[in-house]
Amino acid sequence: MAISSAPEYLFLSNPTEGGVTILDIASRKLVGIVSVGQEPGPILFTPDRQYALVLNRQSGDVAVIRMDLIRGQRSKAAMRSASHSRRPAVELYRRSR
């Protein structure tokens, strides 16, 4: 769980679904659900607050959520369309073995 600033969003990892649920704290409304990988865990923000980083425990990768694409999104459909645009909302980074 993590809270972003400007706007204040609550990010909740959902390990059983492989996603992150994002809620607007002020309005108590769902902003979206982002698919990030297998068994997401801790969520951290970069110092510039431009990205949310999600550690995926089972898949061993890190999902990077672009905050500029999350701000202003208000539905699951909008989140899906953002992730299929030229600038994806989520990118996965795996370590090389």
PDB file of C-alpha atoms in Angstrom:
ATOM      1  CA  MET A   1       0.000   0.000   0.000  1.00  0.00           C
ATOM      2  CA  ALA A   2       1.218   3.509  -0.824  1.00  0.00           C
ATOM      3  CA  ILE A   3      -0.199   7.028  -1.121  1.00  0.00           C
ATOM      4  CA  SER A   4       0.741   9.394  -3.928  1.00  0.00           C
ATOM      5  CA  SER A   5       0.608  13.158  -3.643  1.00  0.00           C
ATOM      6  CA  ALA A   6      -0.972  15.760  -5.943  1.00  0.00           C
ATOM      7  CA  PRO A   7      -3.464  14.159  -6.380  1.00  0.00           C
ATOM      8  CA  GLU A   8      -3.706  11.881  -3.388  1.00  0.00           C
ATOM      9  CA  TYR A   9      -4.282   8.356  -4.637  1.00  0.00           C
ATOM     10  CA  LEU A  10      -4.190   5.192  -2.576  1.00  0.00           C
ATOM     11  CA  PHE A  11      -2.352   2.361  -4.359  1.00  0.00           C
ATOM     12  CA  LEU A  12      -3.211  -1.149  -3.136  1.00  0.00           C
ATOM     13  CA  SER A  13      -1.441  -4.234  -4.416  1.00  0.00           C
ATOM     14  CA  ASN A  14      -3.725  -7.187  -5.078  1.00  0.00           C
ATOM     15  CA  PRO A  15      -1.522 -10.316  -5.180  1.00  0.00           C
ATOM     16  CA  THR A  16      -4.309 -12.753  -6.062  1.00  0.00           C
ATOM     17  CA  GLU A  17      -5.374 -10.700  -9.098  1.00  0.00           C
ATOM     18  CA  GLY A  18      -1.919  -9.569 -10.231  1.00  0.00           C
ATOM     19  CA  GLY A  19      -2.824  -5.903 -10.176  1.00  0.00           C
ATOM     20  CA  VAL A  20      -2.809  -2.599  -8.364  1.00  0.00           C
ATOM     21  CA  THR A  21      -6.062  -0.885  -7.414  1.00  0.00           C
ATOM     22  CA  ILE A  22      -5.907   2.911  -7.410  1.00  0.00           C
ATOM     23  CA  LEU A  23      -8.419   4.917  -5.365  1.00  0.00           C
ATOM     24  CA  ASP A  24      -8.917   8.694  -5.192  1.00  0.00           C
ATOM     25  CA  ILE A  25      -8.720   9.474  -1.473  1.00  0.00           C
ATOM     26  CA  ALA A  26     -10.719  12.733  -1.582  1.00  0.00           C
ATOM     27  CA  SER A  27     -13.655  11.417  -3.612  1.00  0.00           C
ATOM     28  CA  ARG A  28     -13.376   7.788  -2.416  1.00  0.00           C
ATOM     29  CA  LYS A  29     -13.788   6.646  -6.029  1.00  0.00           C
ATOM     30  CA  LEU A  30     -11.998   4.045  -8.082  1.00  0.00           C
ATOM     31  CA  VAL A  31      -9.452   5.580 -10.440  1.00  0.00           C
ATOM     32  CA  GLY A  32      -8.520   2.265 -12.010  1.00  0.00           C
ATOM     33  CA  ILE A  33      -7.079  -1.198 -11.764  1.00  0.00           C
ATOM     34  CA  VAL A  34      -3.705  -1.760 -13.404  1.00  0.00           C
ATOM     35  CA  SER A  35      -2.417  -5.225 -14.276  1.00  0.00           C
ATOM     36  CA  VAL A  36       1.224  -5.341 -13.187  1.00  0.00           C
ATOM     37  CA  GLY A  37       2.436  -8.944 -12.911  1.00  0.00           C
ATOM     38  CA  GLN A  38       2.441 -12.007 -10.724  1.00  0.00           C
ATOM     39  CA  GLU A  39       1.896 -11.462  -7.005  1.00  0.00           C
ATOM     40  CA  PRO A  40       2.506  -7.714  -6.677  1.00  0.00           C
ATOM     41  CA  GLY A  41       3.832  -6.614  -3.313  1.00  0.00           C
ATOM     42  CA  PRO A  42       5.446  -3.420  -2.057  1.00  0.00           C
ATOM     43  CA  ILE A  43       4.735  -0.155  -3.895  1.00  0.00           C
ATOM     44  CA  LEU A  44       7.156   2.781  -3.831  1.00  0.00           C
ATOM     45  CA  PHE A  45       7.307   6.112  -5.654  1.00  0.00           C
ATOM     46  CA  THR A  46      10.352   7.608  -7.317  1.00  0.00           C
ATOM     47  CA  PRO A  47      11.667  10.770  -5.608  1.00  0.00           C
ATOM     48  CA  ASP A  48      10.206  12.947  -8.391  1.00  0.00           C
ATOM     49  CA  ARG A  49       6.805  11.201  -7.929  1.00  0.00           C
ATOM     50  CA  GLN A  50       6.594  10.499 -11.673  1.00  0.00           C
ATOM     51  CA  TYR A  51       6.545   6.701 -11.336  1.00  0.00           C
ATOM     52  CA  ALA A  52       5.127   4.083  -8.978  1.00  0.00           C
ATOM     53  CA  LEU A  53       7.332   1.000  -8.663  1.00  0.00           C
ATOM     54  CA  VAL A  54       5.712  -2.342  -7.856  1.00  0.00           C
ATOM     55  CA  LEU A  55       7.770  -5.384  -6.885  1.00  0.00           C
ATOM     56  CA  ASN A  56       6.215  -8.555  -8.302  1.00  0.00           C
ATOM     57  CA  ARG A  57       7.275 -11.341  -5.967  1.00  0.00           C
ATOM     58  CA  GLN A  58       6.433 -14.424  -7.997  1.00  0.00           C
ATOM     59  CA  SER A  59       7.507 -13.192 -11.422  1.00  0.00           C
ATOM     60  CA  GLY A  60      10.648 -11.523 -10.027  1.00  0.00           C
ATOM     61  CA  ASP A  61      10.217  -8.275 -11.919  1.00  0.00           C
ATOM     62  CA  VAL A  62       9.376  -4.649 -11.229  1.00  0.00           C
ATOM     63  CA  ALA A  63       6.376  -2.922 -12.775  1.00  0.00           C
ATOM     64  CA  VAL A  64       6.799   0.783 -13.444  1.00  0.00           C
ATOM     65  CA  ILE A  65       3.512   2.733 -13.484  1.00  0.00           C
ATOM     66  CA  ARG A  66       3.638   6.116 -15.204  1.00  0.00           C
ATOM     67  CA  MET A  67       1.848   8.595 -12.952  1.00  0.00           C
ATOM     68  CA  ASP A  68       1.226  11.088 -15.773  1.00  0.00           C
ATOM     69  CA  LEU A  69      -0.980   8.499 -17.475  1.00  0.00           C
ATOM     70  CA  ILE A  70      -2.812   7.603 -14.264  1.00  0.00           C
ATOM     71  CA  ARG A  71      -3.744  11.171 -13.304  1.00  0.00           C
ATOM     72  CA  GLY A  72      -7.177  12.016 -14.628  1.00  0.00           C
ATOM     73  CA  GLN A  73      -8.126   8.399 -15.461  1.00  0.00           C
ATOM     74  CA  ARG A  74     -11.485   7.472 -13.961  1.00  0.00           C
ATOM     75  CA  SER A  75     -12.394   4.000 -15.182  1.00  0.00           C
ATOM     76  CA  LYS A  76     -11.034   0.523 -15.815  1.00  0.00           C
ATOM     77  CA  ALA A  77     -11.689   0.985 -19.554  1.00  0.00           C
ATOM     78  CA  ALA A  78      -9.682   4.214 -19.587  1.00  0.00           C
ATOM     79  CA  MET A  79      -6.790   2.476 -17.805  1.00  0.00           C
ATOM     80  CA  ARG A  80      -6.847  -0.359 -20.335  1.00  0.00           C
ATOM     81  CA  SER A  81      -6.854   2.070 -23.256  1.00  0.00           C
ATOM     82  CA  ALA A  82      -3.935   3.982 -21.720  1.00  0.00           C
ATOM     83  CA  SER A  83      -1.970   0.754 -21.412  1.00  0.00           C
ATOM     84  CA  HIS A  84      -2.555   0.015 -25.115  1.00  0.00           C
ATOM     85  CA  SER A  85      -1.564   3.487 -26.298  1.00  0.00           C
ATOM     86  CA  ARG A  86       1.833   4.390 -27.704  1.00  0.00           C
ATOM     87  CA  ARG A  87       2.913   5.353 -24.173  1.00  0.00           C
ATOM     88  CA  PRO A  88       2.045   2.385 -21.937  1.00  0.00           C
ATOM     89  CA  ALA A  89       0.932   3.086 -18.377  1.00  0.00           C
ATOM     90  CA  VAL A  90       2.944   0.094 -17.101  1.00  0.00           C
ATOM     91  CA  GLU A  91       6.301  -1.314 -18.153  1.00  0.00           C
ATOM     92  CA  LEU A  92       7.893  -4.464 -16.705  1.00  0.00           C
ATOM     93  CA  TYR A  93      11.603  -4.803 -16.011  1.00  0.00           C
ATOM     94  CA  ARG A  94      13.122  -8.213 -15.380  1.00  0.00           C
ATOM     95  CA  ARG A  95      16.591  -8.870 -14.116  1.00  0.00           C
ATOM     96  CA  SER A  96      18.963 -10.715 -16.451  1.00  0.00           C
ATOM     97  CA  ARG A  97      20.175 -14.125 -15.387  1.00  0.00           C
TER      98      ARG A  97
END
